[in-house]
XYZ file of C-alpha atoms in Angstrom:
687
model
C 104.581 143.266 -62.561
C 101.323 142.289 -60.069
C 98.040 140.723 -61.197
C 95.746 139.740 -59.917
C 93.565 137.337 -62.059
C 90.751 136.701 -59.824
C 90.324 140.888 -59.295
C 90.429 140.969 -63.107
C 88.444 138.065 -63.855
C 85.271 139.705 -61.984
C 86.295 142.872 -62.905
C 86.098 142.046 -66.452
C 83.252 139.121 -65.732
C 84.795 135.769 -67.335
C 87.577 133.387 -65.665
C 91.304 134.042 -66.698
C 94.459 131.770 -65.999
C 97.363 133.973 -65.602
C 100.218 133.380 -67.487
C 104.298 134.524 -67.487
C 105.949 132.691 -69.510
C 103.373 132.811 -72.268
C 105.991 133.326 -75.561
C 108.369 130.546 -74.291
C 107.134 127.344 -71.852
C 103.680 127.964 -71.892
C 103.099 128.729 -75.601
C 101.406 125.819 -76.016
C 98.339 127.124 -74.100
C 98.893 129.813 -76.479
C 97.825 127.380 -79.152
C 95.063 125.717 -77.510
C 93.348 128.728 -76.972
C 93.773 130.400 -80.480
C 92.218 126.658 -81.986
C 88.673 127.127 -79.691
C 87.024 129.333 -82.703
C 87.380 132.246 -79.616
C 87.843 136.127 -80.252
C 91.864 135.354 -78.592
C 93.166 138.888 -76.292
C 96.881 138.554 -75.440
C 97.732 141.311 -72.450
C 101.484 141.495 -74.544
C 102.312 143.771 -77.720
C 105.796 142.825 -77.300
C 105.846 139.675 -78.920
C 102.776 140.230 -80.719
C 105.297 139.582 -83.986
C 105.850 136.078 -81.968
C 102.053 135.275 -81.348
C 100.975 136.046 -85.048
C 103.458 133.730 -86.723
C 102.613 131.369 -83.537
C 99.164 131.185 -84.483
C 99.731 130.436 -88.294
C 101.890 127.482 -87.604
C 99.025 126.496 -85.430
C 97.280 123.117 -87.294
C 93.479 124.146 -86.672
C 93.924 127.581 -85.430
C 90.517 130.073 -86.517
C 90.151 132.555 -83.351
C 90.922 136.053 -84.755
C 93.839 137.795 -82.794
C 94.263 141.046 -80.173
C 96.583 142.721 -78.544
C 96.887 145.434 -75.994
C 99.780 146.935 -73.260
C 99.033 146.367 -69.834
C 102.663 146.243 -68.982
C 103.661 150.072 -69.696
C 100.757 151.631 -69.457
C 99.531 150.474 -66.486
C 101.904 147.765 -65.277
C 105.256 149.023 -64.771
C 104.786 152.168 -62.615
C 105.530 153.230 -58.957
C 102.143 153.039 -57.912
C 101.408 149.694 -60.016
C 99.921 148.035 -57.036
C 96.821 150.307 -57.706
C 96.726 149.671 -61.501
C 94.428 147.073 -60.847
C 91.394 148.642 -62.012
C 92.809 150.307 -65.208
C 94.291 147.518 -65.874
C 91.320 145.584 -65.944
C 89.573 148.974 -68.118
C 92.240 148.562 -70.818
C 91.204 144.482 -71.478
C 87.429 145.449 -71.340
C 88.116 148.301 -74.058
C 90.877 145.388 -76.472
C 87.653 143.593 -76.527
C 85.628 145.778 -78.572
C 84.999 145.455 -81.970
C 87.261 146.844 -85.023
C 85.280 150.273 -86.048
C 83.549 149.856 -89.719
C 85.529 150.222 -92.083
C 85.225 153.471 -94.300
C 85.738 154.513 -98.154
C 89.535 154.051 -99.139
C 91.208 157.094 -100.901
C 94.073 155.317 -103.219
C 97.189 156.069 -104.783
C 99.369 155.008 -107.552
C 103.165 155.603 -107.670
C 105.606 154.401 -110.840
C 108.549 155.362 -108.735
C 108.742 158.572 -110.820
C 111.333 160.682 -108.578
C 111.818 164.483 -108.649
C 114.813 165.272 -106.724
C 115.106 169.063 -106.344
C 118.630 170.398 -104.425
C 122.395 171.410 -105.618
C 123.100 169.160 -108.275
C 126.367 167.773 -105.701
C 123.582 166.862 -103.214
C 121.129 165.542 -105.395
C 123.421 163.413 -107.835
C 124.065 161.622 -104.116
C 120.423 161.168 -102.846
C 120.050 159.729 -106.396
C 122.426 157.015 -106.079
C 120.836 155.667 -103.218
C 117.791 155.585 -104.894
C 118.090 154.972 -109.081
C 118.021 151.156 -108.675
C 114.278 151.569 -107.667
C 112.999 154.694 -108.364
C 113.169 156.412 -111.702
C 115.125 159.604 -110.854
C 115.096 162.842 -112.946
C 116.652 166.095 -111.307
C 116.117 169.359 -110.956
C 119.521 171.527 -110.401
C 119.630 174.832 -107.595
C 122.873 175.374 -107.912
C 125.731 173.321 -108.162
C 126.685 172.886 -104.404
C 129.980 172.192 -103.028
C 131.350 170.177 -105.479
C 129.103 170.332 -109.094
C 127.431 167.923 -110.900
C 129.302 164.600 -111.765
C 131.383 164.413 -115.403
C 128.753 160.835 -116.289
C 125.602 161.913 -116.562
C 123.680 159.280 -114.774
C 119.705 161.151 -114.830
C 118.026 163.557 -116.668
C 118.283 167.069 -115.043
C 116.426 170.027 -115.400
C 116.873 173.758 -114.771
C 115.213 177.234 -114.355
C 112.679 179.055 -112.129
C 110.372 176.528 -110.352
C 107.136 178.645 -110.877
C 105.400 175.701 -109.105
C 104.527 172.538 -107.266
C 101.677 171.015 -106.643
C 99.940 167.166 -106.045
C 100.166 164.132 -103.722
C 101.502 160.633 -104.759
C 101.406 159.747 -107.985
C 99.995 163.102 -109.317
C 102.986 165.747 -108.474
C 102.965 167.753 -111.400
C 105.851 170.222 -111.681
C 106.196 173.828 -113.611
C 108.827 175.664 -114.395
C 110.262 178.037 -116.624
C 113.452 177.521 -119.094
C 115.019 180.546 -118.655
C 118.353 179.753 -118.714
C 120.550 180.253 -121.644
C 122.543 176.937 -121.720
C 120.068 174.102 -122.746
C 120.260 171.352 -120.617
C 119.226 168.506 -122.974
C 122.090 169.791 -125.678
C 124.895 171.054 -122.891
C 127.569 167.768 -123.244
C 129.569 168.636 -120.407
C 132.803 169.316 -122.343
C 133.344 172.241 -119.347
C 134.496 174.144 -122.195
C 132.235 177.155 -121.505
C 133.655 176.684 -117.422
C 136.918 177.522 -119.086
C 136.588 179.977 -121.403
C 133.607 182.825 -118.893
C 136.274 185.106 -117.440
C 133.546 186.753 -114.993
C 133.051 182.617 -113.338
C 129.769 183.089 -113.753
C 129.302 179.372 -115.449
C 128.851 176.341 -112.681
C 129.439 173.354 -112.412
C 125.476 172.553 -112.797
C 126.052 174.174 -116.053
C 123.790 177.403 -115.877
C 124.558 180.644 -116.357
C 124.660 183.307 -113.523
C 123.529 185.885 -114.794
C 124.060 188.099 -112.252
C 127.629 187.823 -112.425
C 127.210 187.514 -116.257
C 128.416 190.814 -118.179
C 127.731 189.870 -121.460
C 131.344 188.956 -123.232
C 129.643 185.503 -124.652
C 132.831 183.977 -125.017
C 130.214 180.326 -123.821
C 128.821 180.805 -127.135
C 132.056 180.834 -129.252
C 132.841 177.562 -126.888
C 130.133 175.814 -127.472
C 129.534 176.350 -131.006
C 130.099 172.512 -132.223
C 126.716 171.543 -129.780
C 124.917 175.051 -129.462
C 123.613 174.538 -126.858
C 124.120 177.920 -125.311
C 121.663 181.117 -126.771
C 121.625 184.289 -125.087
C 117.880 185.647 -127.501
C 116.454 182.106 -126.002
C 113.063 182.930 -124.617
C 112.290 181.408 -121.492
C 109.438 178.197 -122.182
C 107.204 178.012 -119.380
C 107.330 173.805 -119.063
C 105.871 171.242 -116.750
C 106.487 167.520 -116.357
C 104.338 165.275 -113.284
C 106.130 163.106 -111.587
C 104.687 160.237 -108.126
C 107.399 161.317 -105.887
C 109.580 164.610 -104.797
C 112.539 164.628 -102.539
C 113.231 168.303 -101.441
C 116.686 168.949 -100.119
C 116.554 172.828 -100.281
C 115.972 174.314 -96.950
C 113.104 174.819 -95.581
C 111.434 177.997 -96.306
C 112.411 177.874 -100.017
C 109.890 178.974 -102.409
C 107.745 177.768 -104.306
C 107.074 174.395 -102.441
C 105.051 173.081 -99.883
C 105.018 175.634 -96.839
C 102.338 173.656 -95.249
C 102.699 171.904 -91.893
C 101.573 168.622 -93.232
C 102.910 168.271 -96.905
C 101.401 166.328 -99.556
C 102.013 162.054 -98.779
C 104.788 161.042 -101.628
C 106.959 164.256 -100.317
C 109.973 165.030 -98.776
C 112.159 167.136 -97.572
C 115.721 165.756 -96.318
C 118.156 167.040 -95.072
C 120.643 164.655 -95.821
C 121.063 163.192 -92.390
C 117.775 160.506 -92.001
C 118.798 157.646 -94.448
C 115.176 156.015 -92.634
C 113.059 159.466 -94.714
C 115.307 157.346 -97.860
C 114.181 154.370 -96.953
C 110.351 155.383 -97.101
C 110.639 157.071 -100.561
C 112.014 153.066 -101.513
C 108.884 151.653 -100.147
C 106.446 153.903 -102.617
C 106.377 152.696 -105.386
C 102.473 150.726 -106.304
C 98.977 150.958 -105.399
C 98.060 151.712 -101.972
C 95.167 153.079 -100.560
C 94.553 155.138 -96.929
C 90.929 155.548 -95.353
C 89.033 158.464 -95.651
C 88.742 159.969 -92.619
C 86.012 162.567 -92.888
C 82.503 162.671 -94.056
C 80.799 166.019 -94.398
C 77.264 166.633 -94.981
C 76.179 169.877 -96.429
C 73.170 170.256 -95.233
C 74.895 171.022 -91.346
C 77.422 172.796 -93.176
C 77.887 177.104 -91.681
C 80.259 178.031 -93.840
C 78.238 179.653 -96.303
C 74.753 180.688 -97.519
C 74.002 183.659 -99.879
C 77.147 183.860 -101.139
C 77.983 185.282 -97.905
C 80.749 183.219 -95.832
C 80.451 182.464 -92.223
C 82.164 179.809 -90.308
C 85.472 179.006 -91.711
C 86.951 177.064 -88.599
C 87.863 173.782 -91.026
C 89.328 175.708 -93.346
C 91.298 177.775 -91.446
C 92.929 175.105 -89.229
C 94.179 172.717 -91.489
C 97.364 171.536 -91.411
C 97.800 169.849 -94.649
C 95.726 172.808 -97.387
C 92.947 169.800 -98.075
C 89.744 171.855 -97.044
C 88.955 174.806 -99.624
C 86.387 177.648 -99.313
C 83.781 176.831 -102.615
C 81.070 180.202 -101.499
C 79.550 178.970 -105.425
C 77.980 175.664 -103.793
C 78.010 177.105 -100.287
C 80.249 174.637 -98.954
C 83.462 173.500 -98.542
C 85.280 170.935 -100.528
C 87.822 168.242 -99.192
C 90.637 167.044 -101.317
C 91.120 163.753 -99.731
C 94.150 162.739 -100.833
C 95.829 165.952 -99.224
C 93.563 165.094 -95.666
C 96.571 163.713 -93.573
C 93.757 162.384 -90.826
C 94.032 164.625 -87.897
C 90.418 165.236 -87.765
C 91.156 169.141 -86.495
C 88.422 170.131 -88.845
C 86.227 167.595 -86.880
C 86.943 168.707 -83.735
C 86.088 172.534 -84.313
C 83.203 172.377 -86.798
C 80.062 173.731 -84.157
C 77.994 171.977 -86.536
C 78.798 168.930 -87.223
C 79.090 168.453 -90.549
C 82.647 167.948 -91.116
C 82.708 164.236 -89.222
C 85.439 161.705 -87.796
C 84.790 158.626 -89.530
C 87.515 156.071 -88.763
C 87.320 156.140 -86.003
C 84.098 157.656 -85.145
C 82.672 159.453 -82.233
C 80.449 156.924 -82.049
C 83.513 154.210 -81.796
C 85.691 156.859 -79.812
C 83.120 157.511 -77.696
C 81.749 154.006 -77.139
C 85.598 152.898 -76.389
C 85.757 155.896 -73.705
C 82.830 155.051 -72.120
C 84.111 151.251 -71.436
C 87.417 152.149 -70.147
C 85.800 154.585 -67.344
C 82.499 151.950 -66.353
C 85.438 149.039 -66.388
C 87.495 151.113 -64.129
C 84.615 152.490 -61.741
C 83.032 148.563 -61.682
C 86.483 147.409 -60.737
C 87.239 149.508 -58.251
C 88.645 152.769 -59.316
C 87.603 156.115 -58.430
C 88.537 159.425 -60.071
C 89.614 158.027 -63.628
C 91.318 159.917 -66.022
C 92.044 159.503 -69.255
C 95.538 160.601 -71.447
C 94.382 161.187 -75.055
C 97.977 160.747 -77.140
C 98.002 160.040 -80.456
C 99.415 156.425 -82.055
C 102.500 157.291 -83.174
C 105.153 159.713 -80.941
C 102.604 159.934 -78.265
C 102.586 156.212 -78.300
C 106.403 155.958 -78.187
C 106.421 158.576 -75.176
C 104.218 156.269 -73.122
C 105.871 153.414 -73.760
C 109.458 155.118 -72.878
C 108.018 156.552 -69.611
C 106.737 152.934 -68.556
C 110.244 151.258 -69.061
C 111.808 154.266 -67.536
C 109.304 153.183 -64.526
C 110.326 149.740 -64.482
C 113.782 150.413 -63.798
C 113.207 152.952 -61.284
C 114.223 156.155 -63.137
C 110.998 157.943 -63.604
C 106.913 157.741 -62.022
C 105.783 156.240 -64.714
C 101.901 156.536 -65.588
C 99.874 157.106 -63.018
C 97.652 154.231 -61.727
C 94.251 156.562 -62.133
C 95.323 157.383 -65.697
C 94.597 155.461 -68.892
C 95.786 156.099 -72.012
C 93.671 156.314 -74.942
C 95.563 156.083 -78.421
C 93.616 158.375 -81.408
C 95.166 158.786 -85.203
C 95.647 162.430 -84.222
C 95.337 163.971 -80.704
C 93.253 167.061 -82.227
C 90.400 164.360 -83.333
C 88.673 164.327 -80.268
C 87.241 167.904 -78.791
C 83.908 169.373 -76.722
C 81.374 166.711 -77.554
C 84.022 163.531 -75.766
C 85.566 165.429 -73.719
C 82.221 166.537 -72.404
C 81.026 163.111 -72.670
C 83.892 161.545 -71.201
C 83.465 163.878 -68.005
C 79.362 163.323 -67.548
C 80.872 159.519 -67.555
C 82.897 160.153 -64.654
C 86.326 160.679 -65.445
C 87.903 163.266 -63.206
C 90.766 164.446 -65.907
C 91.478 164.690 -69.777
C 94.854 164.814 -70.579
C 95.597 165.425 -74.007
C 99.339 164.971 -74.970
C 100.846 167.162 -77.108
C 104.666 166.103 -78.156
C 105.469 169.197 -80.337
C 104.540 167.592 -83.858
C 101.019 168.885 -83.676
C 100.818 171.822 -86.386
C 100.524 175.425 -83.907
C 97.231 176.218 -84.599
C 96.058 172.941 -83.873
C 97.331 173.729 -80.109
C 95.506 176.765 -80.147
C 92.260 175.364 -81.014
C 92.765 172.960 -78.223
C 92.867 175.078 -75.977
C 90.398 177.259 -76.905
C 88.068 174.482 -76.820
C 89.289 173.819 -72.973
C 88.714 177.398 -71.682
C 84.826 176.736 -73.130
C 84.572 173.621 -71.235
C 86.368 174.675 -68.376
C 84.072 178.210 -68.506
C 80.640 175.897 -68.909
C 81.867 173.310 -65.420
C 82.459 176.464 -63.151
C 79.544 177.939 -63.611
C 77.933 174.498 -62.976
C 80.291 173.907 -59.752
C 81.918 171.682 -60.481
C 85.310 172.119 -58.833
C 88.677 171.722 -60.177
C 90.502 171.922 -63.171
C 89.391 168.965 -65.991
C 90.886 169.890 -68.820
C 94.715 169.409 -69.124
C 97.645 169.686 -72.294
C 100.412 168.327 -71.403
C 103.536 169.264 -73.647
C 106.402 166.615 -73.386
C 108.988 165.619 -76.315
C 110.227 163.165 -74.145
C 109.635 160.930 -71.556
C 110.813 162.738 -69.076
C 108.941 165.604 -69.936
C 105.607 163.226 -69.822
C 106.674 161.590 -66.233
C 106.813 165.627 -64.795
C 103.569 166.745 -67.010
C 101.610 163.679 -65.308
C 103.002 163.978 -61.998
C 101.749 168.147 -61.845
C 98.697 167.026 -62.090
C 98.510 164.271 -59.445
C 96.360 167.189 -57.079
C 94.539 168.970 -59.880
C 91.400 166.556 -60.083
C 88.104 167.882 -61.335
C 84.731 167.214 -60.136
C 81.996 164.785 -61.465
C 78.668 163.934 -61.030
C 77.509 162.279 -58.476
C 76.204 159.630 -60.985
C 77.743 159.167 -63.265
C 75.695 159.273 -67.333
C 75.166 155.409 -69.113
C 74.500 157.329 -72.511
C 76.443 156.444 -75.387
C 78.226 159.287 -77.849
C 76.947 159.047 -81.615
C 78.096 160.579 -84.555
C 75.742 163.537 -84.465
C 77.822 166.377 -82.348
C 74.981 168.488 -81.137
C 73.153 165.538 -80.080
C 76.477 164.204 -78.161
C 76.733 167.453 -76.563
C 72.605 168.116 -75.059
C 73.412 164.251 -73.527
C 76.003 165.174 -71.841
C 74.848 168.705 -71.197
C 71.480 167.257 -69.589
C 73.696 165.452 -67.689
C 76.012 167.825 -65.809
C 72.872 170.183 -65.946
C 71.152 167.540 -63.751
C 73.794 166.959 -61.332
C 75.675 170.084 -61.310
C 77.231 170.374 -57.516
C 76.001 174.705 -57.468
C 73.454 175.693 -54.869
C 71.886 178.186 -57.662
C 72.979 177.770 -61.250
C 72.804 180.492 -63.293
C 70.674 182.004 -65.982
C 73.056 181.485 -68.366
C 77.051 180.802 -68.386
C 79.203 183.626 -70.303
C 81.261 181.512 -72.642
C 85.326 182.769 -74.000
C 84.896 184.815 -76.677
C 86.379 184.086 -80.353
C 84.300 180.840 -81.863
C 81.871 178.985 -79.453
C 79.659 176.157 -80.112
C 76.821 177.576 -78.299
C 75.170 181.277 -77.859
C 72.793 183.927 -78.426
C 71.921 186.604 -81.343
C 71.325 190.247 -80.572
C 69.472 192.874 -82.443
C 69.007 196.192 -83.070
C 65.462 196.615 -82.821
C 66.511 200.516 -83.744
C 67.800 199.567 -87.063
C 66.235 196.018 -87.500
C 63.700 196.125 -90.331
C 62.809 192.656 -90.111
C 63.450 191.843 -93.841
C 64.152 188.468 -92.330
C 67.349 188.091 -94.612
C 69.199 186.855 -91.690
C 66.347 183.701 -91.175
C 67.276 182.544 -94.979
C 70.853 182.471 -94.168
C 70.443 180.823 -90.520
C 71.515 177.138 -91.414
C 70.467 175.819 -88.181
C 67.343 176.757 -88.319
C 68.056 179.174 -85.812
C 66.325 182.165 -86.336
C 62.835 182.010 -87.575
C 60.228 183.938 -88.859
C 56.194 183.792 -87.510
C 54.227 183.344 -91.030
C 51.092 185.384 -89.347
C 52.956 187.937 -87.623
C 56.103 190.551 -88.530
C 58.234 188.583 -86.090
C 61.744 187.425 -85.312
C 62.364 184.359 -82.954
C 65.174 182.904 -81.844
C 66.170 179.098 -80.596
C 69.109 179.307 -78.249
C 69.741 175.528 -78.519
C 69.917 175.346 -82.381
C 72.655 178.527 -82.466
C 75.849 177.501 -83.690
C 77.662 180.886 -83.724
C 78.262 181.032 -87.657
C 77.743 184.583 -87.621
C 75.999 184.197 -91.058
C 73.296 186.543 -89.687
C 75.598 189.439 -88.698
C 77.533 189.193 -92.063
C 74.173 189.005 -93.931
C 72.180 191.788 -92.243
C 71.694 194.796 -94.470
C 71.402 197.682 -91.212
C 73.810 196.178 -89.577
C 71.371 195.112 -86.262
C 72.964 191.823 -85.343
C 75.467 191.056 -82.780
C 76.459 187.415 -81.365
C 77.059 186.561 -78.088
C 78.642 183.241 -76.461
C 76.278 182.118 -74.030
C 75.001 179.098 -72.646
C 71.715 179.641 -71.424
C 70.279 177.305 -68.736
C 66.767 177.993 -68.097
C 64.357 176.087 -70.011
C 63.730 178.380 -72.796
C 66.736 177.156 -74.605
C 64.822 175.087 -76.750
C 61.844 177.226 -77.166
C 61.327 180.002 -80.058
C 62.438 183.447 -78.248
C 60.691 186.434 -79.367
C 63.701 189.065 -80.638
C 61.593 191.535 -82.024
C 58.256 192.534 -83.727
C 56.868 195.742 -85.410
C 53.547 196.704 -87.128
C 52.413 195.724 -90.580
C 52.673 198.183 -93.092
C 49.202 197.957 -94.219
C 49.302 199.724 -98.740
C 47.084 203.242 -98.454
C 44.982 201.888 -100.985
C 43.396 198.730 -100.083
C 44.728 198.169 -96.546
C 46.351 194.784 -96.658
C 49.530 194.334 -95.183
C 52.338 193.999 -97.309
C 55.697 195.331 -95.513
C 57.201 195.619 -92.122
C 56.491 199.408 -91.063
C 60.390 200.296 -90.229
C 61.199 198.600 -93.640
C 58.549 200.654 -95.557
C 59.949 203.344 -93.558
C 63.684 202.673 -94.469
C 62.714 202.442 -97.811
C 60.406 205.973 -97.790
C 63.735 207.444 -96.125
C 66.133 206.019 -98.818
C 64.287 206.518 -102.124
C 62.933 210.090 -100.942
C 65.725 211.905 -102.476
C 66.227 210.049 -105.361
C 64.383 212.189 -108.573
C 62.367 208.680 -110.454
C 60.779 208.353 -106.689
C 58.669 212.187 -106.511
C 55.099 213.062 -105.833
C 53.017 210.320 -107.067
C 55.605 207.554 -107.753
C 57.008 208.358 -103.944
C 53.254 207.504 -103.083
C 53.242 203.987 -105.327
C 56.300 203.295 -102.938
C 53.377 203.030 -99.987
C 51.204 200.323 -101.780
C 51.049 196.654 -101.890
C 52.152 195.453 -105.423
C 49.309 195.144 -106.809
C 47.315 198.680 -105.644
C 50.937 199.950 -107.146
C 49.790 198.529 -110.661
C 46.640 199.580 -110.895
C 46.951 202.812 -109.502
C 50.041 203.145 -112.138
C 47.572 202.530 -115.403
C 45.186 204.367 -114.141
C 47.063 207.724 -113.542
C 46.384 209.787 -116.647
C 49.504 211.915 -116.504
C 51.946 208.424 -116.754
C 53.517 207.675 -120.107
C 51.878 203.845 -121.133
C 53.699 201.327 -123.332
C 50.638 201.357 -125.548
C 51.208 205.308 -126.213
C 54.729 204.757 -127.687
């Protein structure tokens, strides 16, 4: 792996010393460094454990340790000789401080394990776990061999109604609807031998479809009294900390979502690593609270009308639920797996990714791109991958390149590890392009929920439409689908000639946790340096969810009731206190659809687009009408269209005939006066 310490030091503004055997013969240099008190960055993750132990044994070692991989990610590739700027960028990003801590979500498990499945398989799995866990079995048939004669664990039976919860708080509800009571059964096998239909298996439950009612089993079980056909089915429930499900995928009821809750494991009987994970889930555990939710920005619900439900629809863990009564969504932090897809599709930024935050991730991307360019690199790219399977594929690709069987990660492509690939979206992608990224590539490994890939593709289409009409040639955003290092190598090589144009001057703004503000900063820079000779007035964006757009009002139907104004969560629709006018600030619109759903006249439609003129941030008149004056005092009390619509709808009603219909043309005060002064009206005082 070629390394130029002088060039790297110049790019990083520090003096670097090259070590080739720091974990062996040159370990003394490492020990001396960790005694300096300053942070020590080791560009080797292979020996991270060794370095950590060595620092712990070194007297006077006070320096905090950090590790970064520059070998598989940069130095091991066929164009490694050109990877100097990338290595400098990776080192610079590794110097950044750790993200600020966030609140923790606590779990507590006492090791109560429920195993659901055929009794023989459940007992085999229990034998591997019962030295650590308190096991209960729920039989789903005897399997091939049936249950063992020795009953080593409690066995439940019946029909499962529901299974809910998470690690430490699972709740099983079932209906004990079988004639054999498993608590009373002694497994003497007399009923099995006595049943003429063979309806009783070695799970000691009766197959009612096969039973013809001989009741020979009842006589055979007279001593234990475990069999009663007249027993009522009783609903029962029990709590568990962990669940091991041996049933085939799709069995119901169970957790069918793509990301099941922590503590629930579906096992095929082959992968023993899965069982080892269960053995470790006893005690108290914490995980970060991955999201922040700001109800004031949320466009989910107003006036009991549901508008944007993007986060609810996309969540693969079913951790987000609608709460229209409180005009918000509710997130269960114990079910949240931290994928961040909800924050990516949220148009307002009400749902924000917290660990790391958009600001922290934006700072990392900005540092990578700026250092790469300062070190002499050109047309940088970002490879966004998750920190598990994606990182594994990147490292496998580096090793394959070192062995000469793959090209490796290209010299211009900088890998960026994310908790999950779906946790970044338009704000960070467009910011990266504004800061000089010619390619932003998302690595999808097939482990993602299908709706994530679709949502990311839709957002890429929006971004590409915007960049294309601004004159930035080429394709900037890509998804690479790879299940192996070979797939990844082929996908990256196919993109080598597809780098997009970037602004002549790289942006220097820092992305913030305010999604809309970051988008505006990116758009302003891309617009200011747009290569297009003549910019259009507006850019049409693909249909479906869009972060920008306008509102189209049918003036013949709109009565200016202002229901849309009260429903708009972003203050994009506004009234005019001085005149009957409906105004619109397009920059604020998030295309949530609340105005469209709220309008009683059906006069509003959404149109996805990005307006490029200065009027985008200024109030624009959508509709106005003449005020309607009271026929008695002349004071305006409504709009002409609203009053005429009301008169048209009520003219045929028996309660609004003659003078009653005329009172609808009066203001509230005059209506009361006219009612009490009329001689032919029955008054309350006359009754």
